[in-house]
Amino acid sequence: MLGRLNHVAIAVKDAKQAAKIYGTAFNAEISDAVPLPEHGVITVFVTLPNTKIEFIEPLGEASPIAKFVERNADGGIHHVCYDVPDIIAARDRMIAEGARVLGDGQPKIGAHGKPVLFFHPKDFSGALVEIEQA
Amino acid sequence: MLGRLNHVAIAVKDAKQAAKIYGTAFNAEISDAVPLPEHGVITVFVTLPNTKIEFIEPLGEASPIAKFVERNADGGIHHVCYDVPDIIAARDRMIAEGARVLGDGQPKIGAHGKPVLFFHPKDFSGALVEIEQA
């Protein structure tokens, strides 16, 4: 039921700058910076052979990661995202196991154009968990 | 030069308990708890199709993650580990790019029996980075 680790997201003040060392020291492929105004973030992806690192930077006044970046001036790991074959079945099973879904529990369209949901970090060892319809 | 994401490590008070929801809600494969006294941790691995989540729990008085778990009572993402084909070449290139290696800079044998090194979180957007000889 649990699919691939889709990405690890690191929230920072400057996504392009943060991704840079992965390009220079590691020769990894770095995407362009893509603003996602509807999510309040700018994203830069680093592609690894088996998954991605997503750097996210606050965009706009109401960015959902503004406070996180304020609290973590150097940046920090913000969430991990897992693919699931059926997001509604996965949501219901996780809720049945006691995990709290964030927001109204209805999937929204995420950065990859697919439905996503977030779960409370307190139910996942302090790690904010995103699930994405594979 | 940068290989696979080897694992994401989440530090918690009780590794077995923390991994449990991945087994029950996600049907993921959960390893037994393995004490690694020389590293001061107990580890439990969750196997995903493309990588692993490693739960680490402090073991002993001098555990290197004791303070982290004290500060993050619910747990938290502790580090990310990348495979590299040549750990010495990777280390030297990362140092040349301004990243600070932790400890004496000499690889130690990690949880998988392979040489590992850690780099300062301040040089990687607040994320403690481990590299492991692939």
PDB file of C-alpha atoms in Angstrom:
ATOM      1  CA  MET A   1       0.000   0.000   0.000  1.00  0.00           C
ATOM      2  CA  LEU A   2       2.869   2.395   0.735  1.00  0.00           C
ATOM      3  CA  GLY A   3       4.618   3.329  -2.496  1.00  0.00           C
ATOM      4  CA  ARG A   4       7.868   5.053  -3.256  1.00  0.00           C
ATOM      5  CA  LEU A   5       9.311   7.901  -1.265  1.00  0.00           C
ATOM      6  CA  ASN A   6       8.302  10.618  -3.716  1.00  0.00           C
ATOM      7  CA  HIS A   7      10.487  13.375  -2.229  1.00  0.00           C
ATOM      8  CA  VAL A   8      12.015  14.911   0.860  1.00  0.00           C
ATOM      9  CA  ALA A   9      11.184  18.621   1.142  1.00  0.00           C
ATOM     10  CA  ILE A  10      13.613  21.105   2.664  1.00  0.00           C
ATOM     11  CA  ALA A  11      12.268  24.582   3.437  1.00  0.00           C
ATOM     12  CA  VAL A  12      14.703  27.470   3.054  1.00  0.00           C
ATOM     13  CA  LYS A  13      14.871  31.210   2.465  1.00  0.00           C
ATOM     14  CA  ASP A  14      16.419  30.793  -0.997  1.00  0.00           C
ATOM     15  CA  ALA A  15      15.634  27.520  -2.778  1.00  0.00           C
ATOM     16  CA  LYS A  16      17.926  28.068  -5.755  1.00  0.00           C
ATOM     17  CA  GLN A  17      20.884  28.906  -3.530  1.00  0.00           C
ATOM     18  CA  ALA A  18      20.206  25.951  -1.225  1.00  0.00           C
ATOM     19  CA  ALA A  19      20.079  23.486  -4.115  1.00  0.00           C
ATOM     20  CA  LYS A  20      23.323  24.828  -5.555  1.00  0.00           C
ATOM     21  CA  ILE A  21      25.698  22.713  -3.455  1.00  0.00           C
ATOM     22  CA  TYR A  22      23.972  19.569  -4.724  1.00  0.00           C
ATOM     23  CA  GLY A  23      24.871  20.664  -8.221  1.00  0.00           C
ATOM     24  CA  THR A  24      28.427  21.776  -7.565  1.00  0.00           C
ATOM     25  CA  ALA A  25      29.565  19.214  -4.984  1.00  0.00           C
ATOM     26  CA  PHE A  26      27.477  16.273  -6.148  1.00  0.00           C
ATOM     27  CA  ASN A  27      26.905  16.909  -9.894  1.00  0.00           C
ATOM     28  CA  ALA A  28      23.183  16.323  -9.322  1.00  0.00           C
ATOM     29  CA  GLU A  29      20.596  17.664 -11.747  1.00  0.00           C
ATOM     30  CA  ILE A  30      18.936  20.856 -10.463  1.00  0.00           C
ATOM     31  CA  SER A  31      15.629  22.132 -11.877  1.00  0.00           C
ATOM     32  CA  ASP A  32      14.751  25.736 -12.505  1.00  0.00           C
ATOM     33  CA  ALA A  33      12.946  27.622  -9.731  1.00  0.00           C
ATOM     34  CA  VAL A  34       9.199  27.252 -10.278  1.00  0.00           C
ATOM     35  CA  PRO A  35       6.787  29.597  -8.477  1.00  0.00           C
ATOM     36  CA  LEU A  36       3.572  27.906  -7.328  1.00  0.00           C
ATOM     37  CA  PRO A  37       1.467  30.870  -6.178  1.00  0.00           C
ATOM     38  CA  GLU A  38      -1.516  28.662  -5.276  1.00  0.00           C
ATOM     39  CA  HIS A  39       0.722  26.810  -2.787  1.00  0.00           C
ATOM     40  CA  GLY A  40       2.615  29.884  -1.582  1.00  0.00           C
ATOM     41  CA  VAL A  41       6.010  28.412  -2.458  1.00  0.00           C
ATOM     42  CA  ILE A  42       8.799  28.504  -5.005  1.00  0.00           C
ATOM     43  CA  THR A  43      10.187  25.007  -5.702  1.00  0.00           C
ATOM     44  CA  VAL A  44      13.537  23.731  -6.954  1.00  0.00           C
ATOM     45  CA  PHE A  45      13.989  19.984  -7.440  1.00  0.00           C
ATOM     46  CA  VAL A  46      17.217  18.015  -7.153  1.00  0.00           C
ATOM     47  CA  THR A  47      16.915  14.710  -9.005  1.00  0.00           C
ATOM     48  CA  LEU A  48      18.575  11.638  -7.490  1.00  0.00           C
ATOM     49  CA  PRO A  49      18.599   8.197  -9.116  1.00  0.00           C
ATOM     50  CA  ASN A  50      15.767   6.949  -6.881  1.00  0.00           C
ATOM     51  CA  THR A  51      13.877  10.002  -5.579  1.00  0.00           C
ATOM     52  CA  LYS A  52      13.939  13.806  -5.398  1.00  0.00           C
ATOM     53  CA  ILE A  53      14.900  16.494  -2.920  1.00  0.00           C
ATOM     54  CA  GLU A  54      12.481  19.414  -3.134  1.00  0.00           C
ATOM     55  CA  PHE A  55      13.668  22.800  -1.923  1.00  0.00           C
ATOM     56  CA  ILE A  56      10.777  25.087  -1.051  1.00  0.00           C
ATOM     57  CA  GLU A  57      10.960  28.816  -0.456  1.00  0.00           C
ATOM     58  CA  PRO A  58       8.125  31.005   0.864  1.00  0.00           C
ATOM     59  CA  LEU A  59       6.204  32.923  -1.805  1.00  0.00           C
ATOM     60  CA  GLY A  60       3.864  35.731  -0.785  1.00  0.00           C
ATOM     61  CA  GLU A  61       2.593  37.002   2.553  1.00  0.00           C
ATOM     62  CA  ALA A  62       0.421  34.002   3.346  1.00  0.00           C
ATOM     63  CA  SER A  63       2.946  31.289   2.504  1.00  0.00           C
ATOM     64  CA  PRO A  64       2.245  28.175   4.613  1.00  0.00           C
ATOM     65  CA  ILE A  65       5.996  27.735   5.169  1.00  0.00           C
ATOM     66  CA  ALA A  66       6.765  31.345   6.190  1.00  0.00           C
ATOM     67  CA  LYS A  67       6.717  30.581   9.919  1.00  0.00           C
ATOM     68  CA  PHE A  68       8.799  27.430   9.519  1.00  0.00           C
ATOM     69  CA  VAL A  69      11.515  29.342   7.677  1.00  0.00           C
ATOM     70  CA  GLU A  70      11.344  32.129  10.274  1.00  0.00           C
ATOM     71  CA  ARG A  71      11.851  29.593  13.081  1.00  0.00           C
ATOM     72  CA  ASN A  72      14.557  27.702  11.165  1.00  0.00           C
ATOM     73  CA  ALA A  73      16.801  30.444   9.839  1.00  0.00           C
ATOM     74  CA  ASP A  74      19.265  27.976   8.244  1.00  0.00           C
ATOM     75  CA  GLY A  75      16.389  25.990   6.760  1.00  0.00           C
ATOM     76  CA  GLY A  76      15.224  22.533   7.751  1.00  0.00           C
ATOM     77  CA  ILE A  77      13.616  19.337   6.552  1.00  0.00           C
ATOM     78  CA  HIS A  78       9.945  20.253   6.207  1.00  0.00           C
ATOM     79  CA  HIS A  79       8.139  17.069   5.112  1.00  0.00           C
ATOM     80  CA  VAL A  80       8.439  13.680   3.454  1.00  0.00           C
ATOM     81  CA  CYS A  81       6.085  12.621   0.667  1.00  0.00           C
ATOM     82  CA  TYR A  82       5.050   9.042  -0.103  1.00  0.00           C
ATOM     83  CA  ASP A  83       3.279   7.746  -3.182  1.00  0.00           C
ATOM     84  CA  VAL A  84       0.107   5.781  -2.538  1.00  0.00           C
ATOM     85  CA  PRO A  85      -1.871   3.859  -5.166  1.00  0.00           C
ATOM     86  CA  ASP A  86      -5.251   5.077  -3.836  1.00  0.00           C
ATOM     87  CA  ILE A  87      -5.222   8.296  -1.822  1.00  0.00           C
ATOM     88  CA  ILE A  88      -8.752   7.910  -0.419  1.00  0.00           C
ATOM     89  CA  ALA A  89      -8.145   4.323   0.750  1.00  0.00           C
ATOM     90  CA  ALA A  90      -4.779   5.373   2.234  1.00  0.00           C
ATOM     91  CA  ARG A  91      -6.366   8.356   4.010  1.00  0.00           C
ATOM     92  CA  ASP A  92      -9.129   6.257   5.521  1.00  0.00           C
ATOM     93  CA  ARG A  93      -6.721   3.580   6.687  1.00  0.00           C
ATOM     94  CA  MET A  94      -4.375   6.139   8.263  1.00  0.00           C
ATOM     95  CA  ILE A  95      -7.291   7.850  10.036  1.00  0.00           C
ATOM     96  CA  ALA A  96      -8.457   4.442  11.304  1.00  0.00           C
ATOM     97  CA  GLU A  97      -4.963   3.968  12.768  1.00  0.00           C
ATOM     98  CA  GLY A  98      -5.257   7.262  14.640  1.00  0.00           C
ATOM     99  CA  ALA A  99      -3.401   9.621  12.288  1.00  0.00           C
ATOM    100  CA  ARG A 100      -4.864  13.117  11.930  1.00  0.00           C
ATOM    101  CA  VAL A 101      -5.334  14.472   8.441  1.00  0.00           C
ATOM    102  CA  LEU A 102      -4.730  18.213   8.028  1.00  0.00           C
ATOM    103  CA  GLY A 103      -7.262  20.663   6.605  1.00  0.00           C
ATOM    104  CA  ASP A 104     -10.663  19.392   5.606  1.00  0.00           C
ATOM    105  CA  GLY A 105      -9.380  15.923   4.679  1.00  0.00           C
ATOM    106  CA  GLN A 106     -10.156  16.395   0.995  1.00  0.00           C
ATOM    107  CA  PRO A 107      -7.199  15.883  -1.367  1.00  0.00           C
ATOM    108  CA  LYS A 108      -5.862  19.010  -3.077  1.00  0.00           C
ATOM    109  CA  ILE A 109      -3.812  19.184  -6.253  1.00  0.00           C
ATOM    110  CA  GLY A 110      -0.117  19.266  -5.325  1.00  0.00           C
ATOM    111  CA  ALA A 111       3.103  20.433  -6.959  1.00  0.00           C
ATOM    112  CA  HIS A 112       3.095  17.548  -9.459  1.00  0.00           C
ATOM    113  CA  GLY A 113      -0.520  18.059 -10.553  1.00  0.00           C
ATOM    114  CA  LYS A 114      -1.740  15.067  -8.531  1.00  0.00           C
ATOM    115  CA  PRO A 115      -4.001  14.838  -5.457  1.00  0.00           C
ATOM    116  CA  VAL A 116      -2.173  15.181  -2.134  1.00  0.00           C
ATOM    117  CA  LEU A 117      -2.995  15.164   1.576  1.00  0.00           C
ATOM    118  CA  PHE A 118      -0.957  16.039   4.665  1.00  0.00           C
ATOM    119  CA  PHE A 119      -0.937  14.309   8.063  1.00  0.00           C
ATOM    120  CA  HIS A 120      -0.095  15.709  11.469  1.00  0.00           C
ATOM    121  CA  PRO A 121       3.596  15.458  12.415  1.00  0.00           C
ATOM    122  CA  LYS A 122       2.699  14.430  15.966  1.00  0.00           C
ATOM    123  CA  ASP A 123       1.300  11.174  14.562  1.00  0.00           C
ATOM    124  CA  PHE A 124       4.461  10.502  12.534  1.00  0.00           C
ATOM    125  CA  SER A 125       7.321  11.058  14.967  1.00  0.00           C
ATOM    126  CA  GLY A 126       7.578  14.774  14.375  1.00  0.00           C
ATOM    127  CA  ALA A 127       7.718  14.393  10.587  1.00  0.00           C
ATOM    128  CA  LEU A 128       5.037  16.131   8.533  1.00  0.00           C
ATOM    129  CA  VAL A 129       3.815  13.437   6.110  1.00  0.00           C
ATOM    130  CA  GLU A 130       2.402  14.093   2.635  1.00  0.00           C
ATOM    131  CA  ILE A 131       0.798  11.358   0.578  1.00  0.00           C
ATOM    132  CA  GLU A 132       0.420  11.697  -3.168  1.00  0.00           C
ATOM    133  CA  GLN A 133      -1.757   9.723  -5.548  1.00  0.00           C
ATOM    134  CA  ALA A 134       0.763   7.719  -7.615  1.00  0.00           C
TER     135      ALA A 134
ATOM    136  CA  MET B   1      28.553  11.534  -8.391  1.00  0.00           C
ATOM    137  CA  LEU B   2      25.549  11.710  -6.043  1.00  0.00           C
ATOM    138  CA  GLY B   3      23.960   8.318  -5.750  1.00  0.00           C
ATOM    139  CA  ARG B   4      20.685   7.101  -4.382  1.00  0.00           C
ATOM    140  CA  LEU B   5      18.987   8.514  -1.317  1.00  0.00           C
ATOM    141  CA  ASN B   6      20.012   5.684   1.003  1.00  0.00           C
ATOM    142  CA  HIS B   7      17.619   6.573   3.842  1.00  0.00           C
ATOM    143  CA  VAL B   8      15.837   9.286   5.795  1.00  0.00           C
ATOM    144  CA  ALA B   9      16.477   8.972   9.534  1.00  0.00           C
ATOM    145  CA  ILE B  10      13.851   9.930  12.101  1.00  0.00           C
ATOM    146  CA  ALA B  11      14.990  10.149  15.729  1.00  0.00           C
ATOM    147  CA  VAL B  12      12.450   9.175  18.378  1.00  0.00           C
ATOM    148  CA  LYS B  13      12.133   7.948  21.951  1.00  0.00           C
ATOM    149  CA  ASP B  14      10.797   4.532  20.867  1.00  0.00           C
ATOM    150  CA  ALA B  15      11.831   3.385  17.394  1.00  0.00           C
ATOM    151  CA  LYS B  16       9.681   0.245  17.326  1.00  0.00           C
ATOM    152  CA  GLN B  17       6.576   2.170  18.344  1.00  0.00           C
ATOM    153  CA  ALA B  18       7.263   4.970  15.845  1.00  0.00           C
ATOM    154  CA  ALA B  19       7.676   2.545  12.945  1.00  0.00           C
ATOM    155  CA  LYS B  20       4.436   0.755  13.844  1.00  0.00           C
ATOM    156  CA  ILE B  21       2.062   3.065  11.983  1.00  0.00           C
ATOM    157  CA  TYR B  22       4.011   2.434   8.771  1.00  0.00           C
ATOM    158  CA  GLY B  23       3.252  -1.254   9.218  1.00  0.00           C
ATOM    159  CA  THR B  24      -0.380  -0.937  10.239  1.00  0.00           C
ATOM    160  CA  ALA B  25      -1.533   1.977   8.084  1.00  0.00           C
ATOM    161  CA  PHE B  26       0.763   1.414   5.107  1.00  0.00           C
ATOM    162  CA  ASN B  27       1.490  -2.348   5.152  1.00  0.00           C
ATOM    163  CA  ALA B  28       5.198  -1.516   4.857  1.00  0.00           C
ATOM    164  CA  GLU B  29       7.862  -4.001   5.908  1.00  0.00           C
ATOM    165  CA  ILE B  30       9.277  -3.195   9.362  1.00  0.00           C
ATOM    166  CA  SER B  31      12.595  -4.642  10.556  1.00  0.00           C
ATOM    167  CA  ASP B  32      13.324  -5.843  14.058  1.00  0.00           C
ATOM    168  CA  ALA B  33      14.875  -3.363  16.476  1.00  0.00           C
ATOM    169  CA  VAL B  34      18.666  -3.667  16.231  1.00  0.00           C
ATOM    170  CA  PRO B  35      20.839  -2.169  18.974  1.00  0.00           C
ATOM    171  CA  LEU B  36      24.090  -0.629  17.679  1.00  0.00           C
ATOM    172  CA  PRO B  37      25.962   0.107  20.919  1.00  0.00           C
ATOM    173  CA  GLU B  38      29.007   1.498  19.052  1.00  0.00           C
ATOM    174  CA  HIS B  39      26.736   4.174  17.525  1.00  0.00           C
ATOM    175  CA  GLY B  40      24.643   4.755  20.641  1.00  0.00           C
ATOM    176  CA  VAL B  41      21.366   3.988  18.859  1.00  0.00           C
ATOM    177  CA  ILE B  42      18.712   1.335  18.373  1.00  0.00           C
ATOM    178  CA  THR B  43      17.544   1.182  14.733  1.00  0.00           C
ATOM    179  CA  VAL B  44      14.325   0.018  13.085  1.00  0.00           C
ATOM    180  CA  PHE B  45      14.090   0.140   9.282  1.00  0.00           C
ATOM    181  CA  VAL B  46      10.952   0.630   7.213  1.00  0.00           C
ATOM    182  CA  THR B  47      11.523  -0.630   3.668  1.00  0.00           C
ATOM    183  CA  LEU B  48       9.928   1.313   0.810  1.00  0.00           C
ATOM    184  CA  PRO B  49      10.158   0.298  -2.856  1.00  0.00           C
ATOM    185  CA  ASN B  50      12.905   2.838  -3.551  1.00  0.00           C
ATOM    186  CA  THR B  51      14.582   3.680  -0.226  1.00  0.00           C
ATOM    187  CA  LYS B  52      14.327   3.226   3.550  1.00  0.00           C
ATOM    188  CA  ILE B  53      13.098   5.157   6.552  1.00  0.00           C
ATOM    189  CA  GLU B  54      15.382   4.558   9.525  1.00  0.00           C
ATOM    190  CA  PHE B  55      13.969   5.129  12.993  1.00  0.00           C
ATOM    191  CA  ILE B  56      16.697   5.718  15.558  1.00  0.00           C
ATOM    192  CA  GLU B  57      16.297   5.657  19.319  1.00  0.00           C
ATOM    193  CA  PRO B  58      18.949   6.714  21.848  1.00  0.00           C
ATOM    194  CA  LEU B  59      20.929   3.849  23.385  1.00  0.00           C
ATOM    195  CA  GLY B  60      23.064   4.474  26.454  1.00  0.00           C
ATOM    196  CA  GLU B  61      24.082   7.594  28.351  1.00  0.00           C
ATOM    197  CA  ALA B  62      26.366   8.991  25.648  1.00  0.00           C
ATOM    198  CA  SER B  63      24.016   8.526  22.695  1.00  0.00           C
ATOM    199  CA  PRO B  64      24.750  11.148  20.015  1.00  0.00           C
ATOM    200  CA  ILE B  65      20.998  11.616  19.470  1.00  0.00           C
ATOM    201  CA  ALA B  66      20.014  11.974  23.160  1.00  0.00           C
ATOM    202  CA  LYS B  67      19.891  15.776  23.034  1.00  0.00           C
ATOM    203  CA  PHE B  68      17.982  15.830  19.741  1.00  0.00           C
ATOM    204  CA  VAL B  69      15.277  13.566  21.178  1.00  0.00           C
ATOM    205  CA  GLU B  70      15.179  15.645  24.366  1.00  0.00           C
ATOM    206  CA  ARG B  71      14.621  18.823  22.316  1.00  0.00           C
ATOM    207  CA  ASN B  72      12.116  17.141  19.979  1.00  0.00           C
ATOM    208  CA  ALA B  73       9.821  15.253  22.313  1.00  0.00           C
ATOM    209  CA  ASP B  74       7.586  14.014  19.480  1.00  0.00           C
ATOM    210  CA  GLY B  75      10.622  13.001  17.441  1.00  0.00           C
ATOM    211  CA  GLY B  76      11.910  14.617  14.279  1.00  0.00           C
ATOM    212  CA  ILE B  77      13.720  14.048  11.012  1.00  0.00           C
ATOM    213  CA  HIS B  78      17.355  13.730  12.049  1.00  0.00           C
ATOM    214  CA  HIS B  79      19.369  13.276   8.842  1.00  0.00           C
ATOM    215  CA  VAL B  80      19.314  12.209   5.211  1.00  0.00           C
ATOM    216  CA  CYS B  81      21.873   9.763   3.835  1.00  0.00           C
ATOM    217  CA  TYR B  82      23.113   9.665   0.241  1.00  0.00           C
ATOM    218  CA  ASP B  83      25.114   6.924  -1.452  1.00  0.00           C
ATOM    219  CA  VAL B  84      28.343   8.049  -3.086  1.00  0.00           C
ATOM    220  CA  PRO B  85      30.553   5.892  -5.316  1.00  0.00           C
ATOM    221  CA  ASP B  86      33.792   7.146  -3.706  1.00  0.00           C
ATOM    222  CA  ILE B  87      33.498   8.577  -0.215  1.00  0.00           C
ATOM    223  CA  ILE B  88      36.952  10.189  -0.165  1.00  0.00           C
ATOM    224  CA  ALA B  89      36.450  11.927  -3.520  1.00  0.00           C
ATOM    225  CA  ALA B  90      32.965  13.058  -2.423  1.00  0.00           C
ATOM    226  CA  ARG B  91      34.297  14.371   0.878  1.00  0.00           C
ATOM    227  CA  ASP B  92      37.080  16.343  -0.784  1.00  0.00           C
ATOM    228  CA  ARG B  93      34.745  17.842  -3.347  1.00  0.00           C
ATOM    229  CA  MET B  94      32.180  18.820  -0.693  1.00  0.00           C
ATOM    230  CA  ILE B  95      34.922  20.429   1.435  1.00  0.00           C
ATOM    231  CA  ALA B  96      36.175  22.304  -1.639  1.00  0.00           C
ATOM    232  CA  GLU B  97      32.617  23.659  -2.046  1.00  0.00           C
ATOM    233  CA  GLY B  98      32.666  24.958   1.522  1.00  0.00           C
ATOM    234  CA  ALA B  99      30.830  22.166   3.351  1.00  0.00           C
ATOM    235  CA  ARG B 100      32.158  21.279   6.792  1.00  0.00           C
ATOM    236  CA  VAL B 101      32.750  17.619   7.575  1.00  0.00           C
ATOM    237  CA  LEU B 102      31.988  16.565  11.164  1.00  0.00           C
ATOM    238  CA  GLY B 103      34.479  14.878  13.479  1.00  0.00           C
ATOM    239  CA  ASP B 104      38.011  14.255  12.234  1.00  0.00           C
ATOM    240  CA  GLY B 105      36.915  13.870   8.618  1.00  0.00           C
ATOM    241  CA  GLN B 106      37.870  10.200   8.490  1.00  0.00           C
ATOM    242  CA  PRO B 107      35.077   7.811   7.441  1.00  0.00           C
ATOM    243  CA  LYS B 108      33.706   5.544  10.170  1.00  0.00           C
ATOM    244  CA  ILE B 109      31.821   2.290   9.688  1.00  0.00           C
ATOM    245  CA  GLY B 110      28.070   3.023   9.725  1.00  0.00           C
ATOM    246  CA  ALA B 111      24.911   1.061  10.429  1.00  0.00           C
ATOM    247  CA  HIS B 112      25.186  -0.903   7.164  1.00  0.00           C
ATOM    248  CA  GLY B 113      28.823  -1.915   7.675  1.00  0.00           C
ATOM    249  CA  LYS B 114      30.063   0.657   5.151  1.00  0.00           C
ATOM    250  CA  PRO B 115      32.168   3.833   5.558  1.00  0.00           C
ATOM    251  CA  VAL B 116      30.141   6.955   6.355  1.00  0.00           C
ATOM    252  CA  LEU B 117      30.758  10.656   6.994  1.00  0.00           C
ATOM    253  CA  PHE B 118      28.518  13.444   8.262  1.00  0.00           C
ATOM    254  CA  PHE B 119      28.392  17.084   7.116  1.00  0.00           C
ATOM    255  CA  HIS B 120      27.311  20.165   9.017  1.00  0.00           C
ATOM    256  CA  PRO B 121      23.564  20.959   8.735  1.00  0.00           C
ATOM    257  CA  LYS B 122      24.320  24.673   8.350  1.00  0.00           C
ATOM    258  CA  ASP B 123      25.943  23.905   4.998  1.00  0.00           C
ATOM    259  CA  PHE B 124      22.931  21.875   3.820  1.00  0.00           C
ATOM    260  CA  SER B 125      19.921  24.054   4.625  1.00  0.00           C
ATOM    261  CA  GLY B 126      19.521  22.796   8.158  1.00  0.00           C
ATOM    262  CA  ALA B 127      19.626  19.134   7.144  1.00  0.00           C
ATOM    263  CA  LEU B 128      22.325  16.946   8.664  1.00  0.00           C
ATOM    264  CA  VAL B 129      23.800  15.076   5.675  1.00  0.00           C
ATOM    265  CA  GLU B 130      25.364  11.613   5.824  1.00  0.00           C
ATOM    266  CA  ILE B 131      27.218  10.138   2.869  1.00  0.00           C
ATOM    267  CA  GLU B 132      27.778   6.400   2.606  1.00  0.00           C
ATOM    268  CA  GLN B 133      30.177   4.502   0.383  1.00  0.00           C
ATOM    269  CA  ALA B 134      27.880   2.692  -2.062  1.00  0.00           C
TER     270      ALA B 134
END
